[in-house]
Coordinates of C-alpha atoms in Angstrom, one line a residue:
X1 CA 39.7 6.4 -21.8
X2 CA 38.7 3.3 -20.0
X3 CA 41.3 3.9 -17.3
X4 CA 40.5 6.6 -14.8
X5 CA 42.9 8.3 -12.4
X6 CA 45.8 6.0 -11.5
X7 CA 47.4 6.5 -8.2
X8 CA 50.7 4.7 -8.7
X9 CA 53.6 4.7 -6.2
X10 CA 56.9 6.4 -6.8
X11 CA 60.0 4.8 -8.3
X12 CA 61.6 4.6 -4.8
X13 CA 61.3 0.8 -4.7
X14 CA 63.2 0.5 -8.0
X15 CA 66.0 2.8 -6.8
X16 CA 66.4 0.9 -3.5
X17 CA 66.4 -2.4 -5.4
X18 CA 69.2 -1.2 -7.6
X19 CA 71.2 0.0 -4.6
X20 CA 70.8 -3.4 -2.9
X21 CA 72.0 -5.1 -6.0
X22 CA 75.1 -3.0 -6.2
X23 CA 76.0 -3.7 -2.6
X24 CA 75.6 -7.4 -3.0
X25 CA 77.5 -7.4 -6.3
X26 CA 80.5 -5.7 -4.8
X27 CA 80.6 -7.9 -1.7
X28 CA 83.2 -10.7 -1.5
X29 CA 82.0 -13.6 -3.6
X30 CA 79.6 -11.3 -5.5
X31 CA 79.3 -11.5 -9.3
X32 CA 81.8 -8.6 -9.8
X33 CA 85.4 -9.3 -9.2
X34 CA 85.1 -12.9 -8.0
X35 CA 83.6 -16.3 -8.6
X36 CA 79.9 -16.3 -7.8
X37 CA 79.0 -18.0 -4.5
X38 CA 76.7 -21.0 -4.7
X39 CA 73.1 -19.8 -4.2
X40 CA 70.3 -21.5 -2.5
X41 CA 67.4 -22.6 -4.6
X42 CA 64.9 -19.8 -5.3
X43 CA 62.0 -19.8 -2.9
X44 CA 58.7 -20.4 -4.7
X45 CA 56.7 -17.3 -5.2
X46 CA 53.1 -17.2 -4.1
X47 CA 50.4 -14.6 -4.6
X48 CA 47.0 -14.4 -2.8
X49 CA 44.1 -12.8 -4.6
X50 CA 41.0 -11.8 -2.5
X51 CA 37.4 -12.0 -3.9
X52 CA 34.1 -11.8 -2.1
X53 CA 32.1 -14.7 -3.3
X54 CA 32.8 -18.5 -3.3
X55 CA 33.0 -20.4 -6.6
X56 CA 31.1 -23.6 -7.2
X57 CA 32.7 -24.6 -10.5
X58 CA 34.9 -23.2 -13.2
X59 CA 34.8 -22.7 -17.0
X60 CA 32.4 -21.6 -19.7
X61 CA 29.4 -23.0 -17.7
X62 CA 30.3 -20.8 -14.8
X63 CA 31.2 -17.3 -16.0
X64 CA 30.8 -15.2 -12.9
X65 CA 31.4 -11.5 -12.5
X66 CA 30.1 -11.1 -8.9
X67 CA 32.7 -10.5 -6.2
X68 CA 35.7 -10.1 -8.5
X69 CA 35.6 -13.4 -10.4
X70 CA 34.9 -11.7 -13.7
X71 CA 38.4 -10.3 -13.8
X72 CA 40.2 -13.7 -13.3
X73 CA 39.4 -16.1 -16.1
X74 CA 42.6 -15.1 -18.0
X75 CA 44.6 -16.7 -15.2
X76 CA 43.7 -20.2 -16.4
X77 CA 42.1 -19.7 -19.8
X78 CA 42.9 -17.9 -23.0
X79 CA 40.9 -16.5 -25.9
X80 CA 41.7 -16.0 -29.6
X81 CA 42.0 -12.3 -29.1
X82 CA 42.9 -10.0 -26.1
X83 CA 43.6 -6.4 -25.7
X84 CA 47.1 -4.8 -26.1
X85 CA 49.3 -3.9 -23.2
X86 CA 49.1 -0.1 -23.3
X87 CA 46.0 0.5 -25.4
X88 CA 42.6 -1.3 -25.7
X89 CA 43.1 -2.3 -29.3
X90 CA 42.6 -6.0 -30.0
X91 CA 45.7 -8.2 -30.5
X92 CA 46.2 -11.8 -31.2
X93 CA 46.6 -14.3 -28.4
X94 CA 45.8 -17.8 -29.5
X95 CA 45.5 -16.3 -32.9
X96 CA 48.7 -15.1 -34.6
X97 CA 47.0 -11.7 -35.4
X98 CA 43.6 -10.0 -35.5
X99 CA 41.7 -10.8 -38.7
X100 CA 41.0 -7.7 -40.9
X101 CA 39.4 -6.7 -44.2
X102 CA 42.7 -5.2 -45.4
X103 CA 44.6 -8.5 -45.4
X104 CA 41.6 -10.5 -46.8
X105 CA 41.0 -12.6 -43.6
X106 CA 37.6 -10.9 -43.3
X107 CA 35.4 -10.9 -46.4
X108 CA 31.7 -10.6 -47.1
X109 CA 30.5 -13.3 -49.5
X110 CA 28.0 -12.9 -52.4
X111 CA 25.2 -14.5 -50.3
X112 CA 25.7 -11.9 -47.5
X113 CA 27.6 -14.2 -45.1
X114 CA 30.8 -13.0 -43.5
X115 CA 33.9 -15.1 -43.5
X116 CA 36.6 -14.6 -40.9
X117 CA 39.8 -16.6 -41.0
X118 CA 41.8 -17.1 -37.7
X119 CA 45.3 -18.3 -38.2
X120 CA 46.5 -20.0 -35.0
X121 CA 49.8 -20.1 -33.2
X122 CA 51.6 -23.4 -33.6
X123 CA 53.1 -23.6 -30.1
X124 CA 50.0 -23.7 -27.9
X125 CA 49.2 -26.7 -25.8
X126 CA 46.4 -27.5 -23.4
X127 CA 47.6 -27.7 -19.8
X128 CA 47.8 -31.5 -20.0
X129 CA 50.3 -31.2 -22.9
X130 CA 47.8 -32.0 -25.7
X131 CA 48.2 -29.8 -28.8
X132 CA 45.7 -27.1 -29.3
X133 CA 44.3 -27.1 -32.9
X134 CA 41.6 -25.6 -35.0
X135 CA 39.5 -28.8 -34.5
X136 CA 39.1 -27.6 -30.8
X137 CA 37.5 -24.5 -32.1
X138 CA 35.1 -26.4 -34.3
X139 CA 34.1 -28.4 -31.2
X140 CA 34.0 -25.2 -29.1
X141 CA 31.4 -23.7 -31.3
X142 CA 29.2 -26.8 -31.2
X143 CA 29.5 -27.0 -27.4
X144 CA 28.9 -23.3 -26.6
X145 CA 25.9 -23.0 -29.0
X146 CA 24.1 -26.1 -27.6
X147 CA 20.9 -24.8 -26.1
X148 CA 20.7 -27.8 -23.7
X149 CA 23.8 -26.7 -21.8
X150 CA 23.9 -23.9 -19.2
X151 CA 26.4 -21.8 -21.1
X152 CA 26.1 -18.4 -19.4
X153 CA 27.7 -16.2 -22.1
X154 CA 26.6 -17.2 -25.6
X155 CA 25.4 -14.0 -27.3
X156 CA 28.3 -14.0 -29.8
X157 CA 28.1 -17.8 -30.5
X158 CA 24.4 -17.4 -31.3
X159 CA 25.4 -15.1 -34.1
X160 CA 27.7 -17.6 -35.7
X161 CA 27.0 -19.9 -38.5
X162 CA 29.6 -22.7 -38.8
X163 CA 33.3 -23.0 -38.0
X164 CA 35.6 -25.1 -40.2
X165 CA 39.1 -26.3 -39.7
X166 CA 40.9 -26.1 -43.1
X167 CA 44.0 -27.4 -41.4
X168 CA 45.3 -27.7 -37.8
X169 CA 46.3 -24.0 -37.6
X170 CA 43.5 -22.4 -39.6
X171 CA 39.9 -21.9 -38.3
X172 CA 37.3 -20.3 -40.6
X173 CA 34.3 -18.7 -39.0
X174 CA 31.2 -18.1 -41.0
X175 CA 28.5 -15.6 -39.8
X176 CA 25.1 -15.5 -41.5
X177 CA 25.5 -11.8 -41.8
X178 CA 28.1 -9.1 -41.1
X179 CA 29.2 -9.0 -37.5
X180 CA 31.9 -6.6 -36.3
X181 CA 32.8 -8.6 -33.3
X182 CA 33.6 -11.6 -35.4
X183 CA 37.2 -10.4 -35.5
X184 CA 37.5 -9.8 -31.8
X185 CA 36.7 -13.2 -30.2
X186 CA 37.9 -12.8 -26.7
X187 CA 37.7 -15.4 -23.9
X188 CA 34.3 -14.6 -22.6
X189 CA 32.6 -14.5 -26.0
X190 CA 34.3 -17.7 -27.3
X191 CA 35.8 -19.8 -24.5
X192 CA 37.9 -22.6 -26.0
X193 CA 36.8 -26.1 -25.0
X194 CA 39.2 -29.2 -25.1
X195 CA 37.7 -31.7 -27.6
X196 CA 40.0 -34.5 -26.3
X197 CA 38.7 -34.1 -22.8
X198 CA 35.0 -33.3 -23.4
X199 CA 34.2 -34.7 -26.8
X200 CA 33.2 -38.2 -25.8
X201 CA 31.1 -37.1 -22.9
X202 CA 29.4 -34.5 -25.2
X203 CA 28.7 -37.2 -27.8
X204 CA 27.0 -39.4 -25.1
X205 CA 24.9 -36.4 -24.0
X206 CA 23.8 -35.8 -27.6
X207 CA 22.9 -39.5 -27.9
X208 CA 21.0 -39.7 -24.6
X209 CA 19.6 -36.2 -24.4
X210 CA 20.7 -35.9 -20.8
X211 CA 23.6 -33.6 -20.0
X212 CA 23.9 -34.8 -16.3
X213 CA 27.0 -36.9 -16.9
X214 CA 28.7 -34.1 -18.8
X215 CA 27.9 -31.5 -16.2
X216 CA 29.1 -33.8 -13.3
X217 CA 32.6 -34.3 -14.8
X218 CA 35.4 -33.3 -12.5
X219 CA 36.6 -31.2 -15.4
X220 CA 34.4 -28.4 -14.1
X221 CA 36.0 -28.4 -10.7
X222 CA 39.5 -29.7 -9.7
X223 CA 40.3 -31.3 -13.1
X224 CA 39.8 -28.2 -15.1
X225 CA 42.2 -27.8 -18.1
X226 CA 42.6 -24.9 -20.5
X227 CA 45.2 -22.9 -22.2
X228 CA 46.2 -20.2 -19.7
X229 CA 49.4 -19.5 -17.8
X230 CA 48.1 -21.1 -14.5
X231 CA 46.5 -24.5 -14.1
X232 CA 43.9 -25.3 -11.5
X233 CA 45.2 -27.6 -8.9
X234 CA 42.5 -27.3 -6.3
X235 CA 38.9 -25.9 -6.1
X236 CA 37.4 -25.6 -2.6
X237 CA 33.8 -24.7 -3.3
X238 CA 33.6 -22.7 0.0
X239 CA 37.0 -21.2 0.1
X240 CA 38.4 -20.6 -3.3
X241 CA 40.9 -21.7 -5.9
X242 CA 44.6 -22.7 -6.1
X243 CA 46.5 -22.4 -9.4
X244 CA 50.0 -23.5 -10.3
X245 CA 52.2 -22.1 -13.0
X246 CA 51.9 -24.0 -16.3
X247 CA 55.5 -24.9 -17.4
X248 CA 54.4 -25.2 -21.1
X249 CA 52.6 -21.9 -21.4
X250 CA 53.2 -20.6 -24.9
X251 CA 54.2 -17.1 -23.9
X252 CA 56.7 -18.4 -21.3
X253 CA 56.5 -19.9 -17.9
X254 CA 54.8 -17.5 -15.4
X255 CA 57.2 -15.8 -13.0
X256 CA 54.9 -16.6 -10.0
X257 CA 54.6 -20.2 -9.0
X258 CA 51.3 -20.4 -7.1
X259 CA 48.2 -18.2 -7.0
X260 CA 45.7 -18.6 -4.3
X261 CA 42.2 -17.1 -4.9
X262 CA 40.4 -16.8 -1.6
X263 CA 36.8 -15.8 -0.9
X264 CA 36.3 -13.4 2.0
X265 CA 33.4 -11.5 3.5
X266 CA 33.6 -7.9 2.2
X267 CA 34.8 -6.3 5.5
X268 CA 37.3 -9.2 6.1
X269 CA 38.8 -8.7 2.7
X270 CA 39.3 -5.0 3.4
X271 CA 41.1 -5.7 6.7
X272 CA 43.1 -8.5 5.2
X273 CA 44.4 -6.1 2.5
X274 CA 45.4 -3.6 5.2
X275 CA 47.1 -6.3 7.2
X276 CA 49.1 -7.5 4.1
X277 CA 47.5 -10.9 4.2
X278 CA 46.1 -10.5 0.7
X279 CA 48.3 -9.3 -2.2
X280 CA 45.8 -8.4 -4.9
X281 CA 42.2 -7.6 -5.3
X282 CA 40.3 -7.4 -8.7
X283 CA 37.5 -5.2 -9.8
X284 CA 34.2 -5.8 -8.0
X285 CA 35.9 -7.5 -5.1
X286 CA 35.6 -4.5 -2.9
X287 CA 32.6 -2.2 -3.0
X288 CA 33.5 1.2 -4.5
X289 CA 33.5 3.0 -1.1
X290 CA 35.9 0.6 0.4
X291 CA 38.1 0.7 -2.8
X292 CA 38.3 4.5 -2.4
X293 CA 39.1 4.2 1.3
X294 CA 41.9 1.6 0.7
X295 CA 43.3 3.9 -2.0
X296 CA 43.7 6.7 0.5
X297 CA 45.1 4.5 3.3
X298 CA 47.6 2.6 1.1
X299 CA 48.8 5.8 -0.5
X300 CA 49.4 7.5 2.9
X301 CA 51.8 4.7 4.0
X302 CA 53.0 3.5 0.6
X303 CA 51.5 0.1 1.2
X304 CA 50.2 -0.5 -2.3
X305 CA 48.7 0.8 -5.5
X306 CA 45.0 1.1 -6.2
X307 CA 43.8 1.8 -9.7
X308 CA 40.5 3.6 -10.4
X309 CA 38.6 2.5 -13.6
X310 CA 35.5 3.7 -15.2
X311 CA 33.0 0.9 -14.9
X312 CA 29.7 -0.3 -16.3
X313 CA 26.0 0.7 -16.1
X314 CA 23.9 -0.2 -13.2
X315 CA 20.2 -0.6 -13.7
X316 CA 16.9 -2.1 -12.6
X317 CA 15.8 -5.0 -14.8
X318 CA 12.1 -5.9 -14.6
X319 CA 10.8 -9.4 -14.7
X320 CA 8.7 -9.6 -17.9
X321 CA 7.3 -13.1 -17.6
X322 CA 3.6 -12.6 -16.6
X323 CA 3.6 -15.9 -14.7
X324 CA 6.5 -14.8 -12.5
X325 CA 6.1 -11.0 -12.2
X326 CA 4.4 -10.2 -8.9
X327 CA 2.7 -7.0 -10.1
X328 CA 1.5 -7.2 -13.8
X329 CA 1.2 -3.4 -14.0
X330 CA 5.0 -3.3 -14.3
X331 CA 4.7 -4.8 -17.8
X332 CA 3.1 -1.4 -18.8
X333 CA 5.8 1.0 -20.0
X334 CA 3.9 3.9 -18.5
X335 CA 4.2 2.3 -15.0
X336 CA 7.9 1.8 -15.6
X337 CA 8.2 5.5 -16.6
X338 CA 6.5 6.5 -13.4
X339 CA 8.8 4.4 -11.3
X340 CA 11.9 5.7 -13.2
X341 CA 11.0 9.3 -12.6
X342 CA 10.6 8.7 -8.9
X343 CA 14.3 7.9 -8.6
X344 CA 16.7 10.9 -8.2
X345 CA 19.7 9.9 -10.2
X346 CA 21.6 13.1 -9.3
X347 CA 21.2 12.2 -5.6
X348 CA 22.7 8.8 -6.3
X349 CA 25.8 10.6 -7.6
X350 CA 26.4 12.3 -4.3
X351 CA 28.6 9.2 -3.7
X352 CA 32.0 9.9 -5.2
X353 CA 32.1 6.7 -7.2
X354 CA 28.7 7.2 -8.9
X355 CA 28.0 9.0 -12.2
X356 CA 24.2 9.6 -12.9
X357 CA 23.1 7.8 -16.1
X358 CA 21.4 10.1 -18.7
X359 CA 22.5 8.0 -21.6
X360 CA 22.7 4.4 -22.7
X361 CA 26.5 4.6 -23.1
X362 CA 28.7 6.2 -20.5
X363 CA 30.7 9.4 -21.3
X364 CA 34.0 7.5 -21.7
X365 CA 32.6 5.3 -24.5
X366 CA 33.5 5.9 -28.1
X367 CA 29.8 5.9 -29.1
X368 CA 28.6 8.1 -26.2
X369 CA 27.7 11.0 -28.6
X370 CA 25.1 8.7 -30.3
X371 CA 23.3 8.3 -27.0
X372 CA 24.1 11.6 -25.2
X373 CA 21.2 12.8 -22.9
X374 CA 18.9 10.2 -24.5
X375 CA 17.4 9.4 -21.1
X376 CA 16.8 13.0 -20.0
X377 CA 13.2 12.7 -21.1
X378 CA 12.7 10.9 -17.8
X379 CA 13.8 13.4 -15.2
X380 CA 13.3 13.1 -11.5
X381 CA 9.7 14.2 -11.0
X382 CA 7.8 12.4 -8.2
X383 CA 4.7 14.5 -8.8
X384 CA 4.6 13.4 -12.4
X385 CA 5.1 9.8 -11.2
X386 CA 2.0 10.0 -9.0
X387 CA 0.0 11.6 -11.8
X388 CA 0.9 8.8 -14.2
X389 CA -0.1 6.2 -11.8
X390 CA -3.3 8.0 -10.9
X391 CA -4.2 8.1 -14.6
X392 CA -3.7 4.3 -14.7
X393 CA -6.0 3.7 -11.8
X394 CA -3.6 3.7 -8.8
X395 CA -4.7 5.8 -5.9
X396 CA -3.4 6.0 -2.3
X397 CA -5.5 4.3 0.4
X398 CA -5.7 5.2 4.0
X399 CA -2.4 3.4 4.6
X400 CA -0.6 5.6 2.0
X401 CA -0.1 2.6 -0.2
X402 CA -1.4 2.7 -3.8
X403 CA -4.4 0.5 -4.6
X404 CA -5.9 -0.2 -7.9
X405 CA -9.4 0.9 -8.7
X406 CA -10.2 -2.4 -10.5
X407 CA -9.7 -4.8 -7.6
X408 CA -8.3 -2.9 -4.7
X409 CA -5.0 -4.7 -4.7
X410 CA -2.0 -2.9 -3.3
X411 CA 0.9 -2.0 -5.5
X412 CA 3.6 -4.4 -4.2
X413 CA 7.0 -5.1 -5.7
X414 CA 10.4 -6.5 -4.8
X415 CA 13.9 -5.4 -5.6
X416 CA 16.8 -7.9 -5.3
X417 CA 20.5 -8.0 -5.7
X418 CA 23.3 -10.6 -5.4
X419 CA 25.8 -8.0 -4.2
X420 CA 26.0 -7.2 -0.5
X421 CA 27.9 -4.0 -1.4
X422 CA 24.8 -2.7 -3.2
X423 CA 22.3 -2.8 -0.3
X424 CA 22.5 1.0 -0.1
X425 CA 21.2 1.1 -3.7
X426 CA 18.3 -1.1 -2.9
X427 CA 17.4 1.1 0.0
X428 CA 17.6 4.2 -2.2
X429 CA 15.2 2.7 -4.8
X430 CA 12.9 1.4 -2.2
X431 CA 12.7 4.7 -0.4
X432 CA 12.0 6.5 -3.6
X433 CA 9.1 4.2 -4.6
X434 CA 7.7 4.2 -1.1
X435 CA 7.4 7.9 -1.3
X436 CA 5.0 7.6 -4.2
X437 CA 3.0 4.9 -2.5
X438 CA 4.5 1.6 -3.6
X439 CA 5.0 -1.2 -1.1
X440 CA 8.6 -2.5 -1.6
X441 CA 10.4 -5.6 -0.4
X442 CA 14.2 -5.6 -0.5
X443 CA 16.0 -8.9 -1.0
X444 CA 19.6 -9.9 -1.1
X445 CA 20.3 -13.1 -3.0
X446 CA 22.6 -15.5 -1.1
X447 CA 25.7 -16.9 -2.7
X448 CA 24.1 -20.3 -3.1
X449 CA 21.0 -18.8 -4.7
X450 CA 23.2 -16.7 -7.0
X451 CA 24.7 -19.9 -8.4
X452 CA 21.2 -21.3 -9.2
X453 CA 20.4 -20.0 -12.6
X454 CA 16.7 -20.9 -12.4
X455 CA 16.4 -19.1 -9.1
X456 CA 18.1 -16.0 -10.5
X457 CA 15.8 -16.0 -13.5
X458 CA 12.7 -16.2 -11.3
X459 CA 12.8 -12.9 -9.4
X460 CA 9.3 -11.6 -8.9
X461 CA 9.9 -7.9 -9.4
X462 CA 13.1 -6.1 -10.2
X463 CA 16.7 -7.2 -10.4
X464 CA 19.2 -4.5 -9.4
X465 CA 22.2 -5.6 -11.6
X466 CA 24.9 -4.4 -13.9
X467 CA 26.4 -5.0 -17.3
X468 CA 29.9 -5.3 -18.4
X469 CA 32.1 -2.6 -20.0
X470 CA 31.3 -0.9 -23.3
X471 CA 28.3 -2.3 -25.2
X472 CA 27.7 -5.3 -22.9
X473 CA 24.5 -3.6 -21.8
X474 CA 23.0 -4.5 -25.1
X475 CA 23.0 -8.1 -24.1
X476 CA 20.1 -7.3 -21.9
X477 CA 18.0 -6.5 -25.0
X478 CA 18.8 -9.9 -26.6
X479 CA 16.9 -13.1 -26.4
X480 CA 16.2 -15.9 -25.9
X481 CA 14.5 -15.7 -22.5
X482 CA 16.0 -18.0 -19.9
X483 CA 14.0 -21.1 -19.5
X484 CA 14.2 -24.8 -18.6
X485 CA 14.7 -25.6 -22.3
X486 CA 18.0 -23.7 -22.4
X487 CA 18.8 -24.6 -18.8
X488 CA 18.2 -21.0 -17.7
X489 CA 21.1 -19.7 -19.8
X490 CA 19.2 -17.0 -21.7
X491 CA 18.0 -13.5 -20.8
X492 CA 17.4 -13.7 -17.1
X493 CA 14.4 -11.4 -16.9
X494 CA 12.7 -13.1 -19.8
X495 CA 13.1 -10.2 -22.2
X496 CA 12.5 -10.9 -25.9
X497 CA 11.5 -8.3 -28.5
X498 CA 11.7 -8.6 -32.3
X499 CA 12.2 -4.8 -32.7
X500 CA 15.2 -4.9 -30.3
X501 CA 16.6 -7.9 -32.1
X502 CA 16.4 -6.0 -35.4
X503 CA 18.2 -3.0 -34.0
X504 CA 20.9 -5.1 -32.4
X505 CA 21.4 -6.9 -35.8
X506 CA 22.0 -3.5 -37.4
X507 CA 24.5 -2.6 -34.8
X508 CA 26.5 -5.8 -34.9
X509 CA 26.5 -5.8 -38.7
X510 CA 28.2 -2.4 -38.8
X511 CA 31.7 -2.9 -40.1
X512 CA 32.3 0.8 -40.1
X513 CA 32.3 3.2 -37.1
X514 CA 29.5 5.3 -38.7
X515 CA 27.2 2.3 -39.2
X516 CA 27.6 1.4 -35.6
X517 CA 27.1 5.0 -34.5
X518 CA 23.8 5.3 -36.4
X519 CA 22.5 2.0 -35.1
X520 CA 23.5 2.9 -31.5
X521 CA 21.5 6.2 -31.8
X522 CA 18.4 4.2 -32.7
X523 CA 19.0 1.7 -29.9
X524 CA 19.2 4.6 -27.5
X525 CA 15.8 5.9 -28.8
X526 CA 14.3 2.4 -28.4
X527 CA 15.5 2.1 -24.8
X528 CA 14.3 5.6 -23.9
X529 CA 10.9 4.9 -25.4
X530 CA 10.2 1.3 -24.2
X531 CA 12.2 1.2 -21.0
X532 CA 13.2 -2.4 -21.0
X533 CA 15.5 -1.5 -18.1
X534 CA 15.8 1.5 -15.9
X535 CA 19.5 2.7 -16.2
X536 CA 20.3 4.6 -13.1
X537 CA 24.1 5.2 -12.8
X538 CA 27.6 4.3 -13.9
X539 CA 30.2 3.4 -11.4
X540 CA 33.9 3.4 -10.9
X541 CA 35.8 0.3 -10.0
X542 CA 39.0 -0.3 -8.1
X543 CA 41.6 -2.9 -8.4
X544 CA 45.0 -3.0 -6.6
X545 CA 48.2 -4.7 -5.5
X546 CA 50.2 -4.4 -2.4
X547 CA 53.7 -2.9 -2.4
X548 CA 56.2 -5.3 -3.9
X549 CA 53.9 -7.0 -6.3
X550 CA 54.5 -6.0 -9.9
X551 CA 51.2 -6.4 -11.7
X552 CA 48.5 -4.3 -13.4
X553 CA 51.0 -2.1 -15.2
X554 CA 48.9 -2.9 -18.3
X555 CA 45.7 -1.3 -17.0
X556 CA 45.7 1.3 -19.8
X557 CA 45.0 -1.6 -22.2
X558 CA 42.0 -3.0 -20.3
X559 CA 39.0 -3.7 -22.6
X560 CA 36.6 -6.0 -20.8
X561 CA 34.9 -7.2 -24.0
X562 CA 38.0 -9.1 -25.0
X563 CA 40.7 -8.6 -22.4
X564 CA 40.5 -8.7 -18.6
X565 CA 43.0 -7.2 -16.1
X566 CA 44.6 -10.6 -15.7
X567 CA 45.4 -11.1 -19.4
X568 CA 49.2 -10.7 -18.7
X569 CA 49.4 -12.6 -15.5
X570 CA 52.4 -14.6 -16.8
X571 CA 54.4 -11.4 -16.5
X572 CA 53.5 -10.6 -12.9
X573 CA 56.4 -10.6 -10.4
X574 CA 57.0 -10.4 -6.7
X575 CA 60.0 -8.5 -5.5

């Protein structure tokens, strides 16, 4: 199950609403027994969403998960596939249905390539009224795969061959080899781009070699256009985003007229939710402790509904570029093992929202059994940590800090994060490593620095970060390394390993559950042996709405890899 305990409110509101309707209906001039009285125009409905990070720009060049933004792209944009309402199975959205082997829309050709046919809906338009066609998907593949553009999520596109439009409503995707996610192209993995708005600027970029004009287009800010239920009407880079209902949305006009997404400081968002000034908060907007506190307080006074969801892996990612890494010893797997065994993962789990990580996949994942207890070979053992480092030439000096026998240098490292709600985590890691003699600097990345991809890829020690739901953690094993050549859109820590790539290729080529299970087992062994990251815990998320807002009833169908919690925002309502 991807949905943890759900603390929903009772049906009292629905009963009261029905009673009020009956009273009004039976009153003089009501709809029963008389001519309906003329009614005033309906008041526009507005919803305020609170997040905890500002947004510089929008779209496929700015896919952000920090502060709650990762849950919101389906407000304004739509993918070919999303997840169902009550279950996480994939369903068609821009596509009429999910491609399958059974109906022939997925086939493996004689040369080993996989062919996937997406048949598109005929009633979809861009938010400027232009028709959406298969030609847009051809352009999208070219755009997203371009290494000269700072596309932040392109792992799936890199596995594609070509995309062809056989007619306006049929797009045929070719993959060089079998790829099970080829039939589940959600928004984040294949973000549609409007050819009629970006095509000419893209052609000029290709001719000139400079993407500056393309990247400066107002399209990426206030002029953003996509296929979702709400159109961007204003982007304030310091404050947030305003969206208006798109009248031509193919699933019907949204029931809410305006959505304001506002950026707050963490504590200010919490107090604003208590005060009723904010209607909705997505996952990662509040830190887990505050989410749990809000759940209790809202429940006590029936002020709103907070949902608890099982979330992703949190881990320490080492910088592996020798020219950037502050302490080259960290490039040695034995040193990483020593640092890993200095961290008490069970102690991390004393917080109610934390589950210690002893496997690559969390217990709620369908492939958990392939990875169960795979990381237990690295138990908490500070004495063993000191012994390993001693064997490698690191001995404590008079100051208690480890110094290397070769040159006397102190063992110094840094741990950074972009999330202010995770400073407790940095302090925990730093304390554990200081206890074995490592000198540790803790750093919090500012919002401006977090938007600078080059800066984020240049951390000198460790990045305390997280992956998305499900197998998104595997993206951290995939190249290419972020660099100036790909505008820092690749693997942030610089990780590249041919062995990892081969294992990932096996996993992604598995069209059967057993094939993927076997490949995941081998991936687990690889991670436990080489420690490309130190997976420390899994977390629970919270998302919620105030009383009177009808949203998030579809949480049981949440599947982050192709459907966010805002995928049915056109159905949201305010009583």
